[in-house]
């Protein structure tokens, strides 16, 4: 489809208002460059990086809330909800967290105290603004029989670091909805590990309210049936589901080309068909899915440009680099 001059572009958030929230990950740059697009189509935001541990508490006791506060103010000003991302993660967490003043690894009690303090200070600040948090991100291994990813959190505290994090979070803000968030969530093996972990939390009465499916998907994989099975499996825990970081890379796994300056028409056709199928499926599960957040808003900015292949641009969203609706957009709103 070429530029539509006669057809009014419907608002994505309005089309989906009876289904689920429509979110976008943002940063200080995109809340300016994408402001009109965000205001028209999205009713929820997530800070792409600015609420991660290393950004918010780079040194012990020195909290830097300026950027996060700006994003929270943007949400308020535009009448949007805000998801919190993320409290406990193995990445983008500063080394000081795990060390004492001499660089020696801290003990369990010290780390639990630091975890509790971080969660308290951060959640307290955004009470009433952030309605849900990704409390723990990516704690499950991709490969092998092991359940827990090997991280400093696991090594120093032990397996109960996850339930402790949820308990601290629930104490800090009893109103907040608390999520376990992970990627490769639709892969059958990883799906079962995530299910097992979250089920063990539910069975122990740990305050966990939802599962976040990152949903960093490609044109072909994961298959629609794998996605459906994952949704059903997680929903069977009686928890709410959020798609937390949706994007559809135009590159299949084997495709390592770096020479494209724009997506091919074949890529765009396949992506449109993929978004069509994905949103058809998501609508089917509207009772379980309460929020769908893209990990960006339009193709002018995506974390996938340069990742995992350096020097390669990607075009994973519903809006193009000029913020115009792509075929993918029309497939999502016409049903
Ligand atoms: C997400 N991780 C994070 O939740 C989010 O905070 C961040 O902004 C972007 C994506 C997804 C991810 C997980 C593992 C991973 C890559 C991305 O590991 C790989 C490393 C190299 C190659 C492939 C995967």
CSV table of C-alpha atoms and ligand atoms in Angstrom, one decimal:
chain,number,residue,atom,x,y,z
A,1,UNK,CA,0.0,0.0,0.0
A,2,UNK,CA,1.3,3.5,-0.8
A,3,UNK,CA,0.8,6.6,1.2
A,4,UNK,CA,-2.9,6.9,2.1
A,5,UNK,CA,-4.0,10.5,1.6
A,6,UNK,CA,-7.8,10.0,1.6
A,7,UNK,CA,-8.0,7.4,4.4
A,8,UNK,CA,-7.7,8.7,7.9
A,9,UNK,CA,-5.2,6.8,10.0
A,10,UNK,CA,-7.1,5.3,12.9
A,11,UNK,CA,-5.6,5.4,16.4
A,12,UNK,CA,-4.1,2.1,17.3
A,13,UNK,CA,-4.9,2.5,21.0
A,14,UNK,CA,-8.5,3.4,20.2
A,15,UNK,CA,-8.9,0.4,17.9
A,16,UNK,CA,-7.7,-1.8,20.7
A,17,UNK,CA,-9.3,0.0,23.7
A,18,UNK,CA,-11.6,-3.0,24.4
A,19,UNK,CA,-8.8,-5.5,24.0
A,20,UNK,CA,-5.6,-4.4,25.7
A,21,UNK,CA,-3.3,-1.4,26.3
A,22,UNK,CA,-0.9,-0.5,23.5
A,23,UNK,CA,2.5,0.5,24.7
A,24,UNK,CA,5.9,1.6,23.4
A,25,UNK,CA,9.4,1.6,24.9
A,26,UNK,CA,10.8,5.2,25.0
A,27,UNK,CA,13.9,7.2,25.8
A,28,UNK,CA,14.7,10.9,26.3
A,29,UNK,CA,15.3,11.2,22.5
A,30,UNK,CA,12.2,9.5,21.2
A,31,UNK,CA,9.7,11.2,23.6
A,32,UNK,CA,10.7,14.3,21.6
A,33,UNK,CA,11.2,13.0,18.1
A,34,UNK,CA,8.2,10.6,18.2
A,35,UNK,CA,5.9,12.7,20.5
A,36,UNK,CA,3.0,13.1,18.1
A,37,UNK,CA,3.1,9.4,17.1
A,38,UNK,CA,3.2,8.3,20.7
A,39,UNK,CA,0.4,10.6,21.7
A,40,UNK,CA,-1.9,9.4,18.9
A,41,UNK,CA,-1.4,5.7,19.0
A,42,UNK,CA,-0.1,4.6,22.4
A,43,UNK,CA,-1.6,4.7,25.9
A,44,UNK,CA,1.3,3.1,27.8
A,45,UNK,CA,5.1,3.6,27.9
A,46,UNK,CA,8.0,1.7,29.3
A,47,UNK,CA,11.5,3.2,29.8
A,48,UNK,CA,13.8,1.4,27.5
A,49,UNK,CA,16.8,1.8,29.7
A,50,UNK,CA,16.3,4.7,32.1
A,51,UNK,CA,14.9,2.7,35.0
A,52,UNK,CA,17.5,-0.1,34.9
A,53,UNK,CA,19.7,-0.6,38.0
A,54,UNK,CA,22.8,1.0,36.5
A,55,UNK,CA,20.9,4.0,35.3
A,56,UNK,CA,19.0,4.6,38.6
A,57,UNK,CA,21.6,3.7,41.2
A,58,UNK,CA,25.0,3.8,39.5
A,59,UNK,CA,26.8,4.2,42.9
A,60,UNK,CA,25.7,2.9,46.2
A,61,UNK,CA,23.1,5.3,47.7
A,62,UNK,CA,23.4,7.7,44.7
A,63,UNK,CA,20.1,7.6,43.0
A,64,UNK,CA,19.8,9.4,39.6
A,65,UNK,CA,16.2,9.8,38.8
A,66,UNK,CA,16.3,12.7,36.4
A,67,UNK,CA,15.8,10.8,33.2
A,68,UNK,CA,13.3,8.3,34.7
A,69,UNK,CA,11.4,11.3,36.1
A,70,UNK,CA,11.2,12.9,32.7
A,71,UNK,CA,9.7,9.8,31.2
A,72,UNK,CA,7.2,9.5,34.0
A,73,UNK,CA,6.3,13.2,33.5
A,74,UNK,CA,5.8,12.5,29.8
A,75,UNK,CA,3.4,9.6,30.6
A,76,UNK,CA,1.4,11.8,33.0
A,77,UNK,CA,1.2,14.7,30.6
A,78,UNK,CA,0.0,12.5,27.8
A,79,UNK,CA,-2.4,10.5,29.9
A,80,UNK,CA,-0.5,7.3,29.5
A,81,UNK,CA,0.0,4.4,31.9
A,82,UNK,CA,3.6,3.4,32.7
A,83,UNK,CA,5.2,0.0,33.1
A,84,UNK,CA,8.3,-0.3,35.2
A,85,UNK,CA,11.4,-2.1,33.7
A,86,UNK,CA,13.2,-3.5,35.5
A,87,UNK,CA,14.2,-4.2,39.2
A,88,UNK,CA,16.3,-7.3,39.1
A,89,UNK,CA,18.4,-8.3,36.1
A,90,UNK,CA,21.9,-9.8,35.4
A,91,UNK,CA,22.6,-7.1,32.9
A,92,UNK,CA,23.0,-3.4,33.2
A,93,UNK,CA,23.6,-3.8,37.0
A,94,UNK,CA,26.7,-2.1,38.3
A,95,UNK,CA,29.5,-4.1,39.9
A,96,UNK,CA,29.3,-2.3,43.2
A,97,UNK,CA,26.1,-4.1,44.0
A,98,UNK,CA,27.9,-7.4,44.4
A,99,UNK,CA,31.1,-6.1,46.0
A,100,UNK,CA,32.3,-4.5,49.2
A,101,UNK,CA,34.6,-1.5,49.4
A,102,UNK,CA,37.7,-3.8,48.9
A,103,UNK,CA,36.2,-5.4,45.8
A,104,UNK,CA,35.4,-8.6,47.6
A,105,UNK,CA,32.1,-10.4,46.9
A,106,UNK,CA,29.4,-9.5,49.5
A,107,UNK,CA,27.5,-12.0,51.6
A,108,UNK,CA,23.9,-13.0,51.1
A,109,UNK,CA,22.5,-10.7,53.8
A,110,UNK,CA,24.3,-7.6,52.4
A,111,UNK,CA,23.0,-8.3,48.9
A,112,UNK,CA,19.5,-8.9,50.1
A,113,UNK,CA,19.6,-5.6,52.0
A,114,UNK,CA,20.8,-3.8,48.9
A,115,UNK,CA,18.1,-5.5,46.8
A,116,UNK,CA,15.4,-4.5,49.3
A,117,UNK,CA,16.7,-0.9,49.5
A,118,UNK,CA,16.9,-0.5,45.8
A,119,UNK,CA,13.4,-1.9,45.3
A,120,UNK,CA,12.0,0.3,48.1
A,121,UNK,CA,13.5,3.6,47.0
A,122,UNK,CA,12.6,3.1,43.3
A,123,UNK,CA,9.0,1.8,43.8
A,124,UNK,CA,8.3,4.4,46.5
A,125,UNK,CA,9.2,7.2,44.1
A,126,UNK,CA,6.9,6.0,41.3
A,127,UNK,CA,4.0,4.9,43.4
A,128,UNK,CA,0.8,5.9,41.7
A,129,UNK,CA,2.6,6.5,38.4
A,130,UNK,CA,3.9,3.1,37.6
A,131,UNK,CA,1.1,0.5,37.9
A,132,UNK,CA,3.2,-2.6,37.2
A,133,UNK,CA,6.8,-3.7,37.4
A,134,UNK,CA,9.0,-6.2,35.7
A,135,UNK,CA,10.4,-7.3,39.0
A,136,UNK,CA,12.7,-10.0,37.7
A,137,UNK,CA,14.0,-10.1,34.1
A,138,UNK,CA,15.5,-13.1,32.3
A,139,UNK,CA,16.3,-15.4,35.3
A,140,UNK,CA,15.9,-18.6,33.3
A,141,UNK,CA,18.6,-20.3,31.1
A,142,UNK,CA,18.1,-20.8,27.4
A,143,UNK,CA,20.1,-24.0,27.0
A,144,UNK,CA,20.4,-27.2,29.0
A,145,UNK,CA,18.5,-28.8,31.8
A,146,UNK,CA,19.3,-26.0,34.4
A,147,UNK,CA,16.4,-23.8,35.3
A,148,UNK,CA,18.2,-20.8,36.8
A,149,UNK,CA,20.5,-18.6,34.8
A,150,UNK,CA,23.9,-18.4,36.5
A,151,UNK,CA,24.1,-14.8,37.8
A,152,UNK,CA,25.6,-13.0,40.7
A,153,UNK,CA,22.1,-12.8,42.3
A,154,UNK,CA,21.9,-16.6,42.2
A,155,UNK,CA,25.4,-17.2,43.2
A,156,UNK,CA,25.3,-14.9,46.3
A,157,UNK,CA,21.7,-15.2,47.5
A,158,UNK,CA,20.6,-18.5,46.1
A,159,UNK,CA,17.5,-19.5,44.3
A,160,UNK,CA,15.2,-17.6,46.6
A,161,UNK,CA,16.5,-14.3,45.3
A,162,UNK,CA,13.5,-14.3,43.0
A,163,UNK,CA,10.8,-14.7,45.6
A,164,UNK,CA,12.6,-12.2,47.9
A,165,UNK,CA,12.5,-9.7,45.1
A,166,UNK,CA,8.8,-10.2,44.6
A,167,UNK,CA,8.2,-10.0,48.4
A,168,UNK,CA,10.2,-6.8,48.7
A,169,UNK,CA,8.3,-5.3,45.7
A,170,UNK,CA,4.9,-6.2,47.2
A,171,UNK,CA,5.9,-4.6,50.5
A,172,UNK,CA,7.2,-1.5,48.8
A,173,UNK,CA,4.0,-0.9,46.7
A,174,UNK,CA,1.1,-3.3,47.6
A,175,UNK,CA,-0.9,-1.8,44.7
A,176,UNK,CA,1.6,-2.5,42.0
A,177,UNK,CA,1.2,-5.5,39.6
A,178,UNK,CA,4.3,-7.6,39.7
A,179,UNK,CA,5.6,-9.4,36.6
A,180,UNK,CA,8.2,-12.1,35.8
A,181,UNK,CA,9.5,-11.1,32.3
A,182,UNK,CA,11.6,-13.2,29.9
A,183,UNK,CA,12.6,-13.7,26.2
A,184,UNK,CA,12.5,-16.8,24.0
A,185,UNK,CA,9.3,-17.3,26.0
A,186,UNK,CA,7.6,-19.2,23.1
A,187,UNK,CA,10.4,-21.7,22.7
A,188,UNK,CA,9.0,-25.1,23.9
A,189,UNK,CA,11.9,-25.9,26.3
A,190,UNK,CA,12.3,-22.5,27.7
A,191,UNK,CA,8.6,-22.1,28.0
A,192,UNK,CA,8.4,-25.1,30.3
A,193,UNK,CA,11.2,-23.7,32.4
A,194,UNK,CA,9.6,-20.3,32.7
A,195,UNK,CA,6.3,-22.1,33.5
A,196,UNK,CA,7.9,-24.2,36.2
A,197,UNK,CA,9.6,-21.2,37.8
A,198,UNK,CA,6.5,-19.1,37.9
A,199,UNK,CA,4.3,-22.0,39.0
A,200,UNK,CA,6.7,-22.6,41.9
A,201,UNK,CA,6.2,-18.9,42.9
A,202,UNK,CA,2.4,-19.1,42.6
A,203,UNK,CA,2.4,-22.4,44.6
A,204,UNK,CA,4.4,-20.8,47.4
A,205,UNK,CA,2.1,-17.9,47.6
A,206,UNK,CA,4.7,-15.4,46.3
A,207,UNK,CA,3.1,-12.1,45.2
A,208,UNK,CA,3.4,-12.5,41.4
A,209,UNK,CA,0.6,-11.2,39.2
A,210,UNK,CA,1.7,-11.7,35.7
A,211,UNK,CA,4.0,-13.1,33.1
A,212,UNK,CA,5.8,-10.8,30.7
A,213,UNK,CA,6.4,-12.3,27.2
A,214,UNK,CA,9.1,-10.1,25.7
A,215,UNK,CA,8.1,-11.2,22.2
A,216,UNK,CA,11.2,-10.3,20.3
A,217,UNK,CA,10.0,-12.3,17.2
A,218,UNK,CA,11.2,-12.8,13.7
A,219,UNK,CA,9.3,-13.2,10.4
A,220,UNK,CA,9.0,-17.0,10.7
A,221,UNK,CA,10.0,-17.9,14.2
A,222,UNK,CA,8.6,-18.6,16.7
A,223,UNK,CA,5.7,-20.3,14.9
A,224,UNK,CA,2.1,-19.1,15.5
A,225,UNK,CA,1.4,-22.4,17.2
A,226,UNK,CA,4.4,-22.1,19.5
A,227,UNK,CA,3.1,-18.6,20.5
A,228,UNK,CA,-0.4,-19.9,21.1
A,229,UNK,CA,0.8,-22.8,23.2
A,230,UNK,CA,3.0,-20.4,25.3
A,231,UNK,CA,0.1,-18.0,25.9
A,232,UNK,CA,-2.2,-20.9,26.9
A,233,UNK,CA,0.5,-22.4,29.2
A,234,UNK,CA,1.2,-19.2,31.1
A,235,UNK,CA,-2.5,-18.2,31.2
A,236,UNK,CA,-3.2,-21.5,32.8
A,237,UNK,CA,-1.4,-20.2,35.9
A,238,UNK,CA,-4.3,-17.8,36.4
A,239,UNK,CA,-2.0,-14.8,35.9
A,240,UNK,CA,-2.3,-11.9,33.5
A,241,UNK,CA,-0.1,-11.8,30.5
A,242,UNK,CA,1.7,-8.7,29.0
A,243,UNK,CA,3.6,-8.7,25.8
A,244,UNK,CA,6.3,-6.5,27.1
A,245,UNK,CA,8.9,-5.9,24.2
A,246,UNK,CA,7.2,-6.8,20.9
A,247,UNK,CA,9.1,-6.4,17.7
A,248,UNK,CA,9.2,-8.3,14.4
A,249,UNK,CA,12.7,-8.4,13.0
A,250,UNK,CA,12.7,-8.4,9.2
A,251,UNK,CA,15.7,-10.7,9.2
A,252,UNK,CA,15.5,-14.4,9.7
A,253,UNK,CA,18.1,-16.1,11.9
A,254,UNK,CA,20.4,-17.1,9.0
A,255,UNK,CA,20.1,-13.7,7.3
A,256,UNK,CA,23.2,-11.7,8.2
A,257,UNK,CA,23.1,-9.1,5.4
A,258,UNK,CA,24.3,-5.6,6.3
A,259,UNK,CA,24.0,-3.9,3.0
A,260,UNK,CA,20.2,-3.1,3.0
A,261,UNK,CA,19.4,0.6,3.3
A,262,UNK,CA,15.7,-0.2,3.3
A,263,UNK,CA,13.6,-3.3,3.8
A,264,UNK,CA,12.8,-5.3,0.6
A,265,UNK,CA,9.1,-5.4,-0.5
A,266,UNK,CA,9.2,-9.1,0.3
A,267,UNK,CA,10.2,-8.4,3.9
A,268,UNK,CA,7.4,-5.9,4.3
A,269,UNK,CA,4.8,-8.3,2.8
A,270,UNK,CA,5.9,-11.1,5.1
A,271,UNK,CA,6.0,-8.7,8.1
A,272,UNK,CA,2.5,-7.5,7.4
A,273,UNK,CA,1.2,-11.0,7.1
A,274,UNK,CA,3.0,-11.9,10.4
A,275,UNK,CA,1.6,-9.0,12.3
A,276,UNK,CA,-1.9,-9.9,10.9
A,277,UNK,CA,-1.6,-13.4,12.3
A,278,UNK,CA,-0.1,-12.3,15.6
A,279,UNK,CA,-2.7,-9.7,16.4
A,280,UNK,CA,-5.5,-12.1,15.3
A,281,UNK,CA,-4.1,-14.5,17.9
A,282,UNK,CA,-3.7,-11.8,20.6
A,283,UNK,CA,-7.3,-10.8,20.1
A,284,UNK,CA,-8.4,-14.4,20.7
A,285,UNK,CA,-6.7,-14.3,24.1
A,286,UNK,CA,-7.9,-10.8,25.1
A,287,UNK,CA,-9.2,-12.2,28.4
A,288,UNK,CA,-5.6,-13.1,29.5
A,289,UNK,CA,-3.6,-10.4,27.7
A,290,UNK,CA,-4.0,-7.0,29.2
A,291,UNK,CA,-1.1,-5.1,27.6
A,292,UNK,CA,0.9,-5.2,24.4
A,293,UNK,CA,4.0,-3.0,24.4
A,294,UNK,CA,6.3,-2.6,21.4
A,295,UNK,CA,10.1,-2.2,22.1
A,296,UNK,CA,10.0,1.1,20.3
A,297,UNK,CA,7.4,2.9,18.2
A,298,UNK,CA,8.6,3.5,14.7
A,299,UNK,CA,11.4,2.3,12.4
A,300,UNK,CA,13.6,5.4,12.8
A,301,UNK,CA,14.8,4.0,16.2
A,302,UNK,CA,15.1,0.4,17.3
A,303,UNK,CA,17.5,-1.4,19.5
A,304,UNK,CA,17.7,-4.1,16.7
A,305,UNK,CA,19.7,-1.7,14.5
A,306,UNK,CA,23.2,-2.9,15.2
A,307,UNK,CA,22.0,-5.9,17.3
A,308,UNK,CA,22.9,-8.7,17.1
A,309,UNK,CA,24.5,-7.9,13.7
A,310,UNK,CA,26.7,-4.8,13.9
A,311,UNK,CA,26.1,-2.2,11.1
A,312,UNK,CA,22.7,-3.7,10.2
A,313,UNK,CA,19.6,-1.6,10.3
A,314,UNK,CA,16.2,-3.2,11.1
A,315,UNK,CA,12.6,-2.2,10.5
A,316,UNK,CA,10.5,-4.1,13.1
A,317,UNK,CA,7.5,-1.9,13.8
A,318,UNK,CA,4.1,-0.8,12.4
A,319,UNK,CA,5.3,2.7,11.5
A,320,UNK,CA,8.1,3.5,9.1
A,321,UNK,CA,11.1,5.9,9.6
A,322,UNK,CA,8.8,8.8,8.7
A,323,UNK,CA,6.2,7.6,11.2
A,324,UNK,CA,3.8,6.7,8.4
A,325,UNK,CA,1.7,3.5,8.8
A,326,UNK,CA,3.2,0.5,7.1
A,327,UNK,CA,1.1,-2.4,5.6
A,328,UNK,CA,1.8,-4.1,8.9
A,329,UNK,CA,-0.2,-1.3,10.6
A,330,UNK,CA,-3.2,-1.7,8.4
A,331,UNK,CA,-3.2,-5.4,8.9
A,332,UNK,CA,-3.3,-4.9,12.7
A,333,UNK,CA,-6.2,-2.3,12.6
A,334,UNK,CA,-8.4,-3.9,10.0
A,335,UNK,CA,-10.4,-6.7,11.4
B,1,LIG,C1,15.8,-7.4,26.3
B,1,LIG,N1,16.6,-8.5,26.3
B,1,LIG,C2,15.8,-6.6,27.6
B,1,LIG,O1,14.8,-7.0,28.5
B,1,LIG,C3,15.6,-5.1,27.4
B,1,LIG,O2,15.8,-4.5,28.7
B,1,LIG,C4,16.6,-4.5,26.4
B,1,LIG,O3,16.5,-3.1,26.3
B,1,LIG,C5,16.5,-5.2,25.1
B,1,LIG,C6,16.1,-6.5,25.1
B,1,LIG,C7,16.5,-9.4,25.1
B,1,LIG,C8,17.8,-10.2,24.9
B,1,LIG,C9,18.1,-11.2,25.7
B,1,LIG,C10,19.3,-11.9,25.5
B,1,LIG,C11,20.1,-11.6,24.5
B,1,LIG,C12,19.8,-10.6,23.7
B,1,LIG,C13,18.6,-9.9,23.9
B,1,LIG,O4,21.3,-12.4,24.3
B,1,LIG,C14,21.8,-12.5,23.1
B,1,LIG,C15,23.1,-12.1,22.9
B,1,LIG,C16,23.7,-12.2,21.7
B,1,LIG,C17,23.0,-12.7,20.6
B,1,LIG,C18,21.7,-13.1,20.8
B,1,LIG,C19,21.1,-13.0,22.0
